[in-house]
Amino acid sequence: MPARPRRVASAVSALTPALARTARGLAVLLVVSVFTFLLTVLAPGDPAEEILRRGGTQPTPGSVARLRAELGLDAPLPVRYLRWLGDVLRGDLGDSYADRAPVAAEIVSRVPATLWLAALASVIAVTLAVVVAVRTVLRPHALDGRIALTLIVAAGAVPPYIVGVLLISVVAVGLGTLPTGGAGSPVAVVLPAFTLGLAGAATLLRLLRADLVSATRQPFVVLARAKGVSTARVVAVHALRAAAPAAIATASVVAAELLAGAVVVETLFSWPGLGQYAVSAIRQRDLPVVQAYVLLTAAGTALLLTLADVCAAWADPRIRGSGT
Amino acid sequence: MVMRHTYGRREVLTRLAAATALTVLTASVAACADGAGTGGSPTARLTLAAPRDLAAGPRDPYFVHQSLGVWEPLVALDERLRPVPALATGWTSAEQGRKWTFRLREDVVFSDGSPLTAQAAVTSIQRLRAIAPRQSAYFSLDEGMEAAYGELTRLDAEENAVVFTLAEPVADLPAKLAGFFSMIQAPSAFTTGGDFAGDPVGTGPYTLASWTKGQRLELRANPRYRGPRPAYATVEVRTIPDANARVAALRAGEVDGLFDKGALLPGQVTAVAADPRYRVVQTPSALTHYLTFNSSRPPFSDPRLREAADLAIDRAGIARTLLAGTAAPGGAFLSPAFGDLAAPGITARHDPARARELVAAAGAPAEPVTILISSAETGQFPYTDIAEVLRAAFEDAGLPARVEVTEATKTAMEAGRYDVFLSAYSVPNGDPDYLFRRFLRSDAAWNVERRLGYRDTTFDGLIDRAAATGDAARRRELYHEAQRLLAADRPMTPLAYQANPVVTRAGVRGLTQTASYLVDLGRLEPAG
C-alpha cells in the first residue's frame, strides 16, 4: 500500500473511535435534554402562579393567565420542547422567570466561581486521599495515619452542610481566622473548598487505599520487593501506578459529586457559583434556570467521564491497547 | 527480605502536609487582615445582611426593595398598617371615593437632580400600570393593578397633585397604594419599555452605588435628600440566604446587623436576644399563620368538626415554644398589625374536652384527616413540628390525622387531597380588603380553586360594602362583623400572628421596623 493512503487510513482509524464517542455523547445529551425538559415542566404546580406569588401575595386568575401566555406555557409540550431546544442550540437558555434576566449570561458569570471552588476542593480531596492512603499502607500501625484516616472517613459520613456549619462555627466564628462566607475576600473560598474537599476525600481515600493494598499483593509488586526495592518506592511508584486507573475512574465520579455537592455548600457559604443559582431557582420554580443547570451538569458529567477514560488509558497501557 | 524505610519519601510526605497546613495558616492570617479592613470607621460604614437579594435588577418593577431607602412611595404605612404621608403630604377624596387627590411635597429632588413634579409622579405610576402584570421579587403587579386601585379611568397631573379617577368607589385608596404600589422614581430612570435604563433614581436617603446580583449591594448617602443626612455614609448589604450562616456572620463580627423578612428564624431569636452584644427588635407584622379547612368534603364540611379541630389546638403553646415567642396566638382573622380593624374580643379557645364532645357527637372520620404543609415553608418556620403538634392535638380530640409535606400544595389542594392546610400570608399594602377578597369571598380564586367550600352571601355583602364605604367608623364595624362571621364559620382560622425579629450589634442604635418589615436605614446611627 502506498504511504499516503496508509497514512489517511491510519488517521481515519484513529479518528473513528473519537467520532463514535462524540456521537454517543451527543445522543446522550439529546436524551438528557428530553428528560430535563419533561422533568421540569411536568413537575406539579403552576409556575406562573408561583412566580406571581413571590412576596406572599395571591395573584388574580387574570394575571396568572396573562403571564402563562407571556411565558409560552400554554403551548403544547412538543412545541415548547422544540422551541426550547432550538434556543439552547443557539446558546439562548431563556430568561429567568424570577427576574427576567438572561440565564446564559448569569451562568457564564457564575461558572468561574464554581470551577475555582471545585478545582480547589479536588486538589484538597486528592491530596488528602493520596497522602493518607500511601501513609496508611506504608505504615499501617502509625497513629497519625490512622487518626487522619478516621477523621476523613468520619467527615465523609457527615452531610457536607453539617461539616460546613461546624467549620464556620469553629474556624470563622470561634477562631475568627476565615470569613464565614461570601466572595468578598480571596480566602473566602478556603472553608467551602475544605467542606467540599473532605466529602470527596473520604470516597477517594476508601477506594484508593483498598486498591493500594490489593496492588501491593500483585506478582510484579512482590517481584519488585524481592529484588530489594524499598517498600516506600514499591507503594508510591509501582502499586500506586497499578491502582491509578481505578482511582482515576473514581476521581471522575468524585468530581461529579463535587459539582453536585457544590449546590449545598455554595448556598451555605453564599458562594456566587452555579449551585447557589440552582438552589435559588429551585426554590422559586424558576424553570429556565433549573433546565439550564441540569443540562449543563449532565454535559459536564459526560465530559468528565470521557476525560477519565482518556486519563485511564494513559495510565494503563492495557486499556489504551483495547481501543475502547 | 529486609523492610527498609526510605526517610526521603517520608520527608516528602511530611513536607506536603506541612505545606498544606501552611497554606491554610497563610489564608487564615490573610483573612484576619481582610476582616480588620472590612469594618472601617463605624460612623462612616455599616454592614448588614439580609436573607434575600434586596436589589432585584433592572427588569424588576422596583429594582430595589423599599427598605433600602433608595426610593419613596406617595404613601407609606405606619406600625399599625395605617397610611401615612411620604411623598404625598396628604389626600382628599370626592365623588363618593371615585376621585382621589394626593398633594405632593414641594421640597423634593430626585437623586439625579431633577425635581419631583406631579407629572414625574404620574409617569412613574403610569409605568407600573403599563407593565402589569409583572412578576417581582417583592410584590408582583396584578393585571390592571387591581390590588392597588381597581379600575382606573384617569390619572392626571394637576398643580402639584396627582389625581386618580376610578370607575368604582374605593373606600381607602391611600391604604391600597401604600408602599410598593405607589413607588415614585424619576422619569429618567425608565426606558420606553418600562425597564430600568440604569440605576434606580429615587428621592430617599440613599442611592444605589453598586450591586452584585445575589451577593451584595452598596448604598451611599444621597446628597440631595431633603431630610437629615444619614449617620452612615455607606451601607453595605450582603445577601446570606442560609439562616445559620447569617447568624454566624453576625457572631463573627462580619456584619453589624440582620434585617428584612425572616432575618432571624424563631429558633435563633432566644440565643441572640440573650447576648448583650446584640439588640433584637421584634415588632408585629402582618404575616399570619393560617389554617385553611377543606370544607368541601367530609369531615370538615361538618362545622362541628371544624370547631372541634379549632378547640383542640393550643395556640399559646405553639406560639410560646415552637415559634419561640416570636408569634402571638391567633384570634381574629386580621392580625393586631391592622390596629383597630382587627375585631376585638375574638379569642380562639383551647378546650380539648369540648373538642372531644363535638367529635363524639359528630362522629369521628374513618380515615385520618390530612394536615398539608409546603416543603418551601419548612425552612423558615418549624412547620413540620407545628404540624406534628396539630396531629397529636387532633388525635387527642378523637380525630385521626396524618401530616403530608409536599412541594406541590396547589396541585394537592386543587385536587381536594387535603383537610387542613397550614401556611402564612401577608398583605402587599395596608388594605385588609385584599385578604378577604382574594381568599374568602365566595368567588375568590383561593376559595373556589382550593376547594374551601365557603359560600356566604352575608360575608360577601359585608366585604363589598366595606370596600366602598368612605366612613372609616362604619367600615371598621363592617370588618369587625365579617371577622365575627369567620370566627364562627372557620373556613380559615389564624393560628398565630408572626412577628419579624431583626437585630443589630449593640453599637448601632435606631433600629425600628414597620409591620411590612421595613427598616429605616437612614435612622441607624452609632450608639454613644
PDB file of C-alpha atoms in Angstrom, chain B residues 13 123 209 221 257 309 324 345 350 355 360 408 481:
ATOM      1  CA  LEU B  13       5.049  13.446  52.614  1.00  0.00           C
ATOM      2  CA  THR B 123     -45.212  58.974  34.750  1.00  0.00           C
ATOM      3  CA  ALA B 209     -23.813  52.784  44.431  1.00  0.00           C
ATOM      4  CA  ALA B 221     -25.937  58.712  51.310  1.00  0.00           C
ATOM      5  CA  GLY B 257     -26.961  43.530  61.831  1.00  0.00           C
ATOM      6  CA  ALA B 309     -60.230  20.869  65.440  1.00  0.00           C
ATOM      7  CA  ALA B 324     -40.065  30.680  70.424  1.00  0.00           C
ATOM      8  CA  GLY B 345     -62.890  40.203  71.674  1.00  0.00           C
ATOM      9  CA  HIS B 350     -58.154  25.819  73.805  1.00  0.00           C
ATOM     10  CA  ALA B 355     -63.404  19.212  71.226  1.00  0.00           C
ATOM     11  CA  ALA B 360     -68.220  12.257  69.697  1.00  0.00           C
ATOM     12  CA  ALA B 408     -46.923  20.950  45.098  1.00  0.00           C
ATOM     13  CA  GLU B 481     -68.766  41.898  61.677  1.00  0.00           C
TER      14      GLU B 481
END
